[in-house]
Coordinates of C-alpha atoms in Angstrom, one line a residue:
M1 CA 0.0 0.0 0.0
L2 CA 2.9 2.4 0.9
T3 CA 4.4 1.7 -2.6
V4 CA 1.1 2.5 -4.3
W5 CA 0.6 5.7 -2.4
G6 CA 4.3 6.7 -3.0
G7 CA 3.9 6.0 -6.7
L8 CA 0.7 8.0 -6.8
A9 CA 2.3 10.9 -5.0
L10 CA 5.3 10.8 -7.3
G11 CA 3.0 10.8 -10.3
I12 CA 1.1 13.8 -9.0
V13 CA 4.4 15.7 -8.4
L14 CA 5.6 14.9 -11.9
L15 CA 2.3 16.1 -13.3
V16 CA 2.6 19.4 -11.4
F17 CA 6.1 20.0 -12.8
A18 CA 5.2 18.8 -16.3
W19 CA 1.9 20.6 -16.9
D20 CA 3.5 23.6 -18.6
L21 CA 6.4 21.8 -20.3
P22 CA 6.9 22.9 -24.0
R23 CA 6.4 20.4 -26.8
P24 CA 9.7 18.4 -26.9
E25 CA 8.9 17.5 -30.6
A26 CA 10.0 21.1 -31.4
A27 CA 13.6 20.2 -30.7
L28 CA 14.7 20.9 -34.2
E29 CA 12.5 23.9 -34.8
T30 CA 14.0 27.4 -34.4
T31 CA 12.6 30.8 -34.0
R32 CA 15.1 33.6 -34.4
R33 CA 15.7 37.1 -35.5
P34 CA 17.1 37.4 -39.0
S35 CA 20.8 38.3 -38.9
V36 CA 22.6 41.1 -40.6
T37 CA 26.3 40.6 -41.3
L38 CA 28.4 43.6 -42.4
E39 CA 31.7 43.0 -44.2
S40 CA 34.3 45.6 -45.0
A41 CA 35.2 46.4 -48.6
D42 CA 37.9 43.6 -48.5
G43 CA 35.5 41.0 -47.0
R44 CA 36.6 41.1 -43.4
L45 CA 33.8 40.9 -40.8
L46 CA 32.7 44.3 -39.6
S47 CA 29.7 43.7 -37.4
T48 CA 26.8 41.3 -36.8
S49 CA 23.3 41.8 -35.5
G50 CA 20.3 39.6 -35.0
D51 CA 20.9 35.8 -34.5
L52 CA 23.8 34.6 -36.5
Y53 CA 23.7 31.0 -37.7
G54 CA 26.3 29.3 -39.9
E55 CA 26.0 26.1 -41.8
T56 CA 24.4 23.1 -40.2
V57 CA 27.3 20.8 -39.6
R58 CA 27.4 17.0 -39.2
L59 CA 29.5 15.5 -36.5
R60 CA 31.5 13.4 -39.0
D61 CA 32.6 16.6 -40.9
L62 CA 34.0 18.3 -37.8
P63 CA 37.6 17.9 -36.6
V64 CA 37.6 15.3 -33.8
H65 CA 39.2 17.7 -31.4
L66 CA 36.1 19.9 -31.3
P67 CA 33.6 17.5 -29.7
T68 CA 36.4 16.0 -27.7
A69 CA 37.2 19.5 -26.2
L70 CA 33.5 20.1 -25.4
L71 CA 33.1 16.8 -23.6
A72 CA 36.4 17.2 -21.7
I73 CA 35.2 20.5 -20.1
E74 CA 31.4 20.0 -20.0
D75 CA 30.5 16.4 -19.6
R76 CA 33.2 13.7 -19.5
R77 CA 30.6 10.9 -18.9
F78 CA 28.3 12.0 -21.7
R79 CA 28.7 8.6 -23.5
S80 CA 27.8 6.6 -20.5
H81 CA 25.1 8.4 -18.6
F82 CA 21.3 8.4 -19.3
G83 CA 20.8 12.1 -19.5
L84 CA 21.4 12.7 -15.8
D85 CA 24.7 12.1 -14.1
P86 CA 24.3 11.2 -10.4
L87 CA 28.1 11.0 -9.9
G88 CA 28.5 14.5 -11.4
L89 CA 25.8 15.9 -9.2
L90 CA 27.4 14.5 -6.1
R91 CA 30.9 15.7 -7.2
A92 CA 29.5 19.2 -7.9
A93 CA 27.7 19.3 -4.5
W94 CA 30.8 18.3 -2.7
V95 CA 33.0 20.9 -4.4
N96 CA 30.4 23.6 -3.8
L97 CA 30.1 22.6 -0.2
T98 CA 33.9 22.5 0.5
T99 CA 34.6 25.8 -1.3
G100 CA 31.6 27.7 0.2
R101 CA 30.5 28.9 -3.3
V102 CA 28.9 27.6 -6.5
A103 CA 32.1 26.5 -8.2
Q104 CA 30.7 23.6 -10.3
G105 CA 27.4 22.7 -11.9
G106 CA 26.1 19.1 -12.2
S107 CA 24.2 19.5 -15.4
T108 CA 25.0 17.1 -18.2
L109 CA 25.3 18.2 -21.8
T110 CA 21.9 16.7 -22.4
Q111 CA 20.4 18.9 -19.6
Q112 CA 22.1 21.9 -21.1
L113 CA 20.6 21.1 -24.5
A114 CA 17.2 20.7 -22.9
K115 CA 17.6 24.1 -21.2
N116 CA 18.8 25.8 -24.4
L117 CA 16.1 24.3 -26.6
F118 CA 13.1 24.6 -24.4
L119 CA 13.5 26.6 -21.2
T120 CA 14.2 30.1 -19.9
P121 CA 17.4 30.9 -17.9
E122 CA 15.2 31.1 -14.7
R123 CA 16.9 29.5 -11.7
S124 CA 14.3 27.5 -9.7
L125 CA 13.5 24.0 -8.5
R126 CA 10.7 23.8 -11.0
R127 CA 12.9 24.6 -14.0
K128 CA 15.6 22.1 -12.8
V129 CA 13.0 19.3 -12.6
Q130 CA 11.6 20.2 -16.0
E131 CA 15.2 20.3 -17.4
A132 CA 15.8 16.8 -16.1
M133 CA 12.5 15.5 -17.5
L134 CA 13.3 16.9 -20.9
A135 CA 16.8 15.5 -20.8
L136 CA 15.4 12.0 -20.3
W137 CA 13.0 12.6 -23.2
L138 CA 15.9 13.7 -25.4
E139 CA 18.0 10.7 -24.5
G140 CA 15.1 8.4 -25.4
R141 CA 14.5 10.1 -28.7
F142 CA 18.0 10.7 -30.1
T143 CA 21.3 8.9 -30.2
K144 CA 24.3 10.3 -28.4
D145 CA 25.9 11.5 -31.7
Q146 CA 22.6 13.1 -32.7
L147 CA 22.4 14.9 -29.3
L148 CA 26.0 16.1 -29.7
E149 CA 25.3 17.3 -33.2
I150 CA 22.2 19.2 -32.2
Y151 CA 24.1 20.8 -29.3
L152 CA 27.0 21.9 -31.6
N153 CA 24.6 23.5 -34.1
R154 CA 22.4 25.2 -31.5
V155 CA 24.5 26.3 -28.6
Y156 CA 24.9 30.1 -28.0
L157 CA 28.5 31.1 -28.2
G158 CA 28.3 34.9 -27.8
G159 CA 28.3 37.8 -30.2
G160 CA 24.9 36.8 -31.6
A161 CA 26.4 33.5 -32.9
Y162 CA 24.4 30.3 -32.5
G163 CA 26.3 27.0 -33.3
V164 CA 30.0 26.3 -33.8
D165 CA 30.1 27.2 -37.5
A166 CA 28.7 30.7 -36.9
A167 CA 31.1 31.2 -34.0
A168 CA 34.1 29.9 -35.9
R169 CA 33.4 32.3 -38.8
L170 CA 32.7 35.2 -36.4
Y171 CA 35.8 34.8 -34.2
F172 CA 38.3 33.2 -36.5
G173 CA 37.1 33.7 -40.0
V174 CA 37.1 30.0 -40.8
P175 CA 34.3 27.4 -41.1
A176 CA 33.9 24.9 -38.2
R177 CA 35.4 22.2 -40.4
R178 CA 38.8 24.0 -40.4
L179 CA 39.1 24.8 -36.7
S180 CA 42.5 24.2 -35.1
V181 CA 42.9 22.5 -31.7
W182 CA 43.3 25.8 -29.8
Q183 CA 40.4 27.4 -31.6
S184 CA 38.2 24.4 -30.8
A185 CA 39.2 24.7 -27.2
V186 CA 38.2 28.4 -27.1
L187 CA 34.8 27.6 -28.6
A188 CA 34.3 24.7 -26.2
G189 CA 34.9 27.0 -23.3
L190 CA 32.3 29.5 -24.2
P191 CA 29.0 27.8 -23.2
R192 CA 29.7 28.6 -19.5
A193 CA 29.5 32.4 -20.1
P194 CA 29.2 33.2 -23.8
S195 CA 28.6 36.9 -23.5
R196 CA 31.3 37.5 -20.9
L197 CA 34.1 35.2 -22.2
N198 CA 33.8 35.5 -26.0
P199 CA 36.9 36.7 -27.9
R200 CA 35.3 39.9 -29.0
A201 CA 34.0 41.0 -25.6
N202 CA 36.9 39.7 -23.5
P203 CA 40.0 38.3 -25.5
R204 CA 42.0 37.7 -22.3
G205 CA 39.1 35.8 -20.6
A206 CA 38.5 33.8 -23.8
A207 CA 42.2 32.9 -23.9
E208 CA 42.3 31.9 -20.2
R209 CA 39.2 29.7 -20.6
G210 CA 40.6 28.1 -23.8
A211 CA 43.8 27.2 -21.9
E212 CA 41.6 25.7 -19.1
V213 CA 39.8 23.5 -21.7
L214 CA 43.2 22.4 -23.1
R215 CA 44.3 21.3 -19.6
A216 CA 41.0 19.4 -19.3
M217 CA 41.7 17.6 -22.6
A218 CA 45.1 16.7 -21.2
A219 CA 43.5 15.4 -18.1
T220 CA 41.3 13.1 -20.1
G221 CA 44.2 11.8 -22.2
T222 CA 43.1 13.3 -25.6
L223 CA 46.2 15.6 -25.5
T224 CA 49.5 15.2 -23.7
A225 CA 50.4 17.9 -21.2
A226 CA 53.1 19.2 -23.6
Q227 CA 50.6 19.4 -26.5
A228 CA 48.1 21.2 -24.3
A229 CA 50.7 23.7 -23.2
A230 CA 51.9 24.3 -26.8
E231 CA 48.3 24.8 -28.1
A232 CA 47.7 27.3 -25.2
E233 CA 50.7 29.3 -26.4
R234 CA 49.1 29.6 -29.8
I235 CA 46.0 31.3 -28.6
A236 CA 45.9 34.8 -30.1
F237 CA 43.1 37.0 -31.3
P238 CA 44.1 39.6 -33.9
P239 CA 43.2 43.1 -32.9
R240 CA 40.2 44.7 -34.6
P241 CA 41.6 47.1 -37.2
S242 CA 39.0 49.7 -36.2
R243 CA 37.7 50.7 -32.8
D244 CA 35.0 53.0 -33.9
S245 CA 33.6 51.9 -37.2
G246 CA 30.3 51.5 -35.2
W247 CA 29.2 54.9 -36.5
F248 CA 29.5 53.6 -40.0
A249 CA 27.7 50.4 -39.1
D250 CA 24.9 52.3 -37.4
W251 CA 24.5 54.5 -40.5
V252 CA 24.4 51.5 -42.9
N253 CA 21.8 49.7 -40.7
E254 CA 19.4 52.7 -40.5
D255 CA 17.1 51.9 -43.4
L256 CA 17.7 48.2 -44.0
A257 CA 14.1 47.2 -43.3
S258 CA 12.8 49.3 -46.1
R259 CA 15.6 48.5 -48.5
F260 CA 15.6 44.7 -47.9
P261 CA 12.1 43.8 -46.8
G262 CA 11.5 40.2 -45.5
S263 CA 13.0 37.9 -43.0
A264 CA 16.1 36.6 -44.9
D265 CA 19.5 36.7 -43.3
L266 CA 21.5 39.5 -44.9
T267 CA 25.2 39.6 -45.7
L268 CA 26.2 43.1 -46.8
R269 CA 29.6 43.9 -48.4
T270 CA 30.1 47.5 -47.4
T271 CA 32.3 50.2 -48.9
L272 CA 34.3 50.7 -45.7
D273 CA 38.1 50.6 -46.1
L274 CA 39.4 49.4 -42.8
R275 CA 42.9 50.9 -43.3
A276 CA 41.4 54.3 -44.2
Q277 CA 39.1 54.0 -41.1
A278 CA 42.0 53.2 -38.8
L279 CA 44.0 56.1 -40.2
V280 CA 41.1 58.5 -39.8
E281 CA 40.5 57.5 -36.2
A282 CA 44.2 57.7 -35.3
R283 CA 44.7 61.1 -36.9
L284 CA 41.5 62.6 -35.4
E285 CA 42.4 61.4 -31.9
A286 CA 46.0 62.7 -32.2
L287 CA 44.8 66.1 -33.2
L288 CA 42.1 66.3 -30.5
A289 CA 44.5 65.1 -27.8
G290 CA 47.3 67.5 -28.8
P291 CA 46.7 70.9 -30.5
G292 CA 42.9 70.4 -30.3
A293 CA 43.0 70.1 -26.5
A294 CA 45.1 73.3 -26.3
A295 CA 42.6 75.1 -28.4
E296 CA 39.5 73.9 -26.5
V297 CA 38.3 71.6 -29.2
G298 CA 36.3 68.7 -27.7
Q299 CA 34.9 66.8 -30.7
G300 CA 35.4 66.2 -34.4
A301 CA 34.0 64.2 -37.3
V302 CA 35.5 63.0 -40.6
V303 CA 34.1 61.5 -43.8
V304 CA 36.2 60.0 -46.6
L305 CA 34.3 59.4 -49.8
D306 CA 34.9 58.2 -53.3
A307 CA 34.3 61.1 -55.6
A308 CA 33.2 59.0 -58.6
T309 CA 30.7 56.8 -56.9
G310 CA 29.8 58.3 -53.5
A311 CA 31.0 55.2 -51.7
V312 CA 31.9 56.1 -48.1
R313 CA 35.4 54.7 -47.4
A314 CA 35.7 55.9 -43.8
M315 CA 33.5 57.6 -41.2
A316 CA 34.3 58.9 -37.7
G317 CA 31.2 60.4 -36.1
G318 CA 33.1 61.6 -33.1
R319 CA 36.1 61.0 -30.9
D320 CA 35.1 57.7 -29.3
Y321 CA 32.0 55.6 -30.3
R322 CA 32.1 53.7 -27.0
R323 CA 31.4 57.0 -25.1
G324 CA 28.3 57.6 -27.2
P325 CA 27.0 56.6 -30.6
F326 CA 25.7 60.0 -31.7
N327 CA 27.0 60.4 -35.2
R328 CA 28.3 64.0 -35.8
A329 CA 29.1 63.3 -39.4
V330 CA 25.5 62.3 -40.3
S331 CA 23.0 63.5 -37.7
A332 CA 24.4 66.8 -36.6
R333 CA 23.2 69.8 -38.7
R334 CA 25.2 73.0 -38.3
Q335 CA 25.9 76.2 -40.1
P336 CA 28.6 75.4 -42.7
G337 CA 30.1 78.9 -42.8
S338 CA 32.3 79.7 -45.8
V339 CA 32.3 76.0 -46.9
F340 CA 29.0 77.0 -48.5
K341 CA 30.5 79.7 -50.7
P342 CA 31.4 77.4 -53.6
F343 CA 27.6 76.9 -54.2
V344 CA 27.1 80.6 -54.4
Y345 CA 30.0 81.0 -56.8
L346 CA 28.7 78.1 -58.9
A347 CA 25.3 79.9 -59.2
A348 CA 27.3 82.9 -60.4
L349 CA 29.1 80.9 -63.0
E350 CA 25.8 79.6 -64.2
H351 CA 24.6 83.2 -64.6
G352 CA 27.5 84.0 -66.9
L353 CA 30.4 85.0 -64.6
A354 CA 33.8 83.4 -64.8
P355 CA 36.7 82.8 -62.4
D356 CA 38.5 85.9 -63.9
S357 CA 35.4 88.1 -63.5
T358 CA 36.0 90.8 -60.9
V359 CA 34.1 91.7 -57.8
S360 CA 34.5 94.4 -55.1
D361 CA 35.7 93.6 -51.7
L362 CA 35.0 97.0 -50.2
P363 CA 32.8 97.3 -47.0
L364 CA 29.1 96.6 -47.6
T365 CA 26.0 97.4 -45.6
L366 CA 22.6 95.8 -46.3
G367 CA 19.9 97.4 -44.0
R368 CA 21.4 97.0 -40.5
W369 CA 23.7 94.1 -41.5
S370 CA 27.4 94.7 -42.4
P371 CA 29.4 91.6 -43.1
G372 CA 33.0 91.8 -41.9
N373 CA 36.1 90.5 -43.6
G374 CA 38.2 89.7 -40.5
A375 CA 41.9 90.6 -41.0
W376 CA 41.5 90.9 -44.8
R377 CA 42.6 94.3 -46.1
A378 CA 40.4 95.6 -48.9
R379 CA 41.9 95.8 -52.4
G380 CA 38.9 97.1 -54.4
D381 CA 38.2 94.8 -57.3
L382 CA 39.6 91.3 -57.4
P383 CA 39.0 88.2 -59.5
L384 CA 36.3 85.8 -58.3
E385 CA 39.0 83.1 -58.0
D386 CA 40.9 85.3 -55.5
A387 CA 37.8 86.3 -53.6
L388 CA 37.0 82.6 -53.0
A389 CA 40.6 81.6 -52.4
H390 CA 40.8 84.1 -49.5
S391 CA 37.2 83.7 -48.4
V392 CA 36.3 87.4 -48.6
N393 CA 32.8 87.9 -47.1
T394 CA 31.8 91.2 -48.7
A395 CA 32.8 89.8 -52.1
A396 CA 30.7 86.7 -51.6
V397 CA 27.7 88.7 -50.7
R398 CA 28.1 90.8 -54.0
V399 CA 28.6 87.5 -56.0
L400 CA 25.3 86.3 -54.5
A401 CA 23.5 89.3 -55.8
R402 CA 25.0 88.8 -59.3
A403 CA 24.0 85.1 -59.2
G404 CA 20.3 85.8 -58.7
G405 CA 20.0 86.0 -54.9
A406 CA 19.4 83.6 -52.1
R407 CA 16.9 81.5 -53.9
E408 CA 19.3 80.7 -56.7
A409 CA 22.1 79.7 -54.3
A410 CA 19.7 77.5 -52.3
A411 CA 18.5 75.8 -55.5
V412 CA 22.1 75.0 -56.5
A413 CA 22.9 73.6 -53.0
R414 CA 19.8 71.4 -53.1
R415 CA 20.6 70.2 -56.6
L416 CA 24.0 69.0 -55.2
G417 CA 22.4 67.2 -52.3
L418 CA 22.1 69.7 -49.4
A419 CA 18.7 69.5 -47.7
G420 CA 18.8 72.9 -45.9
P421 CA 17.0 74.7 -44.5
F422 CA 18.5 77.9 -46.0
P423 CA 17.7 81.5 -45.1
N424 CA 16.1 83.6 -47.8
D425 CA 18.4 86.5 -47.4
A426 CA 22.0 87.6 -48.2
T427 CA 23.4 85.9 -45.1
I428 CA 23.2 82.6 -47.0
A429 CA 26.3 83.6 -48.8
L430 CA 28.2 83.2 -45.6
G431 CA 26.8 79.8 -44.8
T432 CA 24.0 80.6 -42.3
G433 CA 21.9 77.6 -43.5
E434 CA 22.2 74.1 -42.1
A435 CA 24.0 71.1 -43.5
S436 CA 25.6 67.8 -42.3
L437 CA 29.2 66.9 -42.9
L438 CA 28.2 63.9 -45.0
E439 CA 26.0 66.1 -47.2
L440 CA 28.8 68.6 -47.7
T441 CA 31.4 66.0 -48.5
A442 CA 29.1 64.3 -51.1
A443 CA 28.3 67.7 -52.7
F444 CA 32.0 68.5 -53.1
A445 CA 32.4 65.2 -55.0
T446 CA 30.4 66.9 -57.8
F447 CA 33.2 69.5 -58.1
A448 CA 35.9 66.7 -58.0
N449 CA 34.3 64.3 -60.6
G450 CA 33.3 66.8 -63.3
G451 CA 29.8 67.7 -62.4
M452 CA 28.1 64.4 -61.5
R453 CA 26.0 64.3 -58.3
V454 CA 26.6 61.2 -56.2
V455 CA 24.5 59.7 -53.4
P456 CA 26.7 58.8 -50.4
H457 CA 26.2 55.1 -49.7
G458 CA 27.8 52.4 -47.6
I459 CA 26.6 49.1 -49.2
A460 CA 28.4 47.8 -52.3
A461 CA 26.7 44.4 -52.6
A462 CA 24.1 42.3 -50.8
R463 CA 23.1 38.7 -50.3
A464 CA 19.9 37.4 -48.8
D465 CA 20.1 33.9 -47.5
G466 CA 23.2 33.5 -49.5
R467 CA 21.7 34.6 -52.8
P468 CA 22.8 37.9 -54.5
V469 CA 20.1 40.6 -54.4
P470 CA 20.1 44.2 -55.7
A471 CA 21.9 46.7 -53.4
G472 CA 19.8 49.6 -54.7
L473 CA 22.7 51.8 -55.6
A474 CA 21.8 55.2 -57.2
A475 CA 23.8 55.9 -60.3
P476 CA 25.6 59.3 -60.5
A477 CA 23.6 61.9 -62.4
R478 CA 24.6 65.1 -64.2
A479 CA 24.1 68.1 -61.9
V480 CA 26.6 70.6 -63.1
Q481 CA 28.0 71.3 -66.6
P482 CA 31.5 70.0 -67.0
E483 CA 33.0 73.4 -67.7
D484 CA 31.4 74.9 -64.6
A485 CA 32.6 72.0 -62.4
A486 CA 36.1 72.5 -63.8
A487 CA 36.0 76.2 -63.1
I488 CA 34.9 75.6 -59.4
R489 CA 37.6 73.0 -59.1
R490 CA 40.2 75.5 -60.4
M491 CA 39.0 78.0 -57.8
L492 CA 39.1 75.5 -55.0
E493 CA 42.7 74.5 -56.0
A494 CA 43.6 78.2 -55.5
V495 CA 42.2 78.0 -51.9
V496 CA 44.8 75.3 -51.1
S497 CA 47.7 76.6 -53.2
R498 CA 47.6 80.3 -52.1
G499 CA 44.5 81.0 -50.1
S500 CA 42.9 80.3 -46.7
G501 CA 43.5 76.5 -47.0
R502 CA 47.3 76.4 -47.4
A503 CA 47.7 74.2 -44.4
A504 CA 45.9 71.4 -46.3
A505 CA 48.6 71.2 -49.0
V506 CA 50.5 67.9 -49.4
A507 CA 53.7 67.9 -51.4
G508 CA 53.3 66.2 -54.7
R509 CA 49.5 65.7 -54.4
P510 CA 47.4 68.5 -55.9
A511 CA 44.5 69.2 -53.7
A512 CA 41.4 71.5 -53.7
G513 CA 39.0 72.5 -50.9
K514 CA 37.3 75.1 -48.9
T515 CA 37.7 76.4 -45.4
G516 CA 34.7 77.4 -43.2
T517 CA 34.4 79.0 -39.8
T518 CA 31.2 80.0 -38.0
Q519 CA 30.6 82.9 -35.6
D520 CA 32.7 83.0 -32.4
F521 CA 34.7 80.0 -33.7
R522 CA 31.9 77.5 -32.8
D523 CA 32.4 75.4 -35.9
A524 CA 35.5 74.9 -38.1
W525 CA 35.3 73.0 -41.4
F526 CA 37.5 71.9 -44.2
V527 CA 36.1 69.9 -47.1
G528 CA 38.4 69.1 -50.0
F529 CA 39.6 66.5 -52.5
S530 CA 42.6 65.1 -54.2
G531 CA 42.5 62.7 -57.1
G532 CA 39.3 60.7 -56.6
T533 CA 39.0 61.1 -52.8
V534 CA 36.9 63.6 -51.0
I535 CA 37.6 64.3 -47.3
G536 CA 35.2 66.3 -45.1
I537 CA 36.2 67.5 -41.6
W538 CA 34.3 69.3 -38.8
L539 CA 35.8 70.4 -35.5
G540 CA 33.9 71.9 -32.6
N541 CA 32.1 71.2 -29.3
D542 CA 28.8 69.4 -28.7
D543 CA 27.5 72.2 -26.6
A544 CA 28.5 74.8 -29.2
T545 CA 31.0 76.6 -26.8
P546 CA 33.6 78.6 -28.8
M547 CA 37.0 77.2 -29.6
D548 CA 40.2 79.3 -29.2
D549 CA 40.7 80.9 -32.6
V550 CA 40.2 77.7 -34.5
R551 CA 39.4 78.5 -38.1
G552 CA 38.8 76.2 -41.1
G553 CA 42.2 77.0 -42.4
T554 CA 44.0 75.9 -39.2
L555 CA 43.3 72.6 -37.4
P556 CA 40.7 71.2 -39.9
A557 CA 43.0 72.0 -42.9
R558 CA 45.9 70.4 -41.0
L559 CA 43.8 67.3 -40.2
F560 CA 43.0 67.1 -44.0
H561 CA 46.7 67.2 -44.7
D562 CA 47.5 64.5 -42.2
I563 CA 44.7 62.1 -43.5
L564 CA 45.5 62.7 -47.2
E565 CA 49.2 62.1 -46.5
G566 CA 48.4 58.7 -45.1
L567 CA 46.0 57.6 -47.8
P568 CA 47.2 55.8 -51.0
R569 CA 46.9 57.8 -54.2
S570 CA 43.6 57.4 -56.0

């Protein structure tokens, strides 16, 4: 009778624990977020988002040291237990009792698989009982090799990667079939704390855990102690070539849902040149930490763009992405100052003027407004080319009048890609509208490439679930007549060779560009080009506090010089 009542009580207890169990038949079904993988221009991994899955791998196709490493560190009696390991539970309880902390767990690999497939991370007696019940079901339904195969294809290994193939590609750039011994050990060590110990988040922790797995392999006899030590010495993760390409990645990811509708996994080959990106970051930080700090410059932004296509090769949206993801190259809209003047002069050329046409630089008053010329000493009449080269404000206002006024200048700016808003008065000649650095850099590409408007973009090619799909690239379109673009280019070359942008000049590399400075030195700009590369630079402070006499022709022009000097010729 006691046995009957005991069995009945046990049955009731099991029913209580099992009433909300998920369907175990769903073991091979997955529900996940589509992944987006960004690659640099040369194919190196840039970033991932969503749930990243690689190929489904079969146990027979994997190097034998991968499952061996996993079993050595996670479940040495996997082949002999029935899903639960009483000896392992007793050992873990003893270690935890003697150390006074939870130093070991007693879960088998099958229990871990049950938890990963069906259950939440909740820590409770109910969840542990359900985990055990599901482990028994899995052991009855699948062979040991099948369980190991399911585990290796489903286990979360950090960085958004599920399964050993996705993790191998993410961390080492190889498929799981080509993993070395030490790489297998690193992956086998990740299930304990995948977010905290993965090579991207914690290279040192990943290496230490990998060495621990190698020692466990030696303890089980699958490696000798000497082999384990030698493999541990080989553990090394290459440094990421760029610290702050997150701004570029965020910009590329902004409109993916509308550009690539559906739920397919996307792999996007971007336009980012990692060498150029690393150069931009290093030069920007060096300037901000040195002369920038002395001149009270707190922030900066840089865009490097291909003049012929609009492909963005590098983007720094600030000093350090990890301190804040706000992208000053894309999202910040500021007064461009005299960087806007080329659009005014282009409008004048389209109204019949030429670089050799003359304009007065004498003082000027319009109503109650009198634009100043800073330290410039009036000469009377001077060629338009000289007026732009030396950024003479009174001359620019007079050129605006001869170009048809503010509406004409705004129309030219919009035609070249600037969204505005722009004031409908003469102050527009001095850049009192609004623009982003990315807009200005792309607009200057029109002057560099002979008059074709380009749309700045970061995606060169796309694949959805492994199949090529259109990347939706906009073709360059004629926006300026070639002769007018050539005239503006000639005038911008004068800015660098003998005007306000002389600090931007690089020996042996002809360059063109325009300086810009807003009132009270709140913003300083230089946008220029050499060969087929356009570089846009902004320096300032997020709270718009003034800098110490920083003009477009000083630190921004110097930064242009430093970046151009380090880039290969295009």
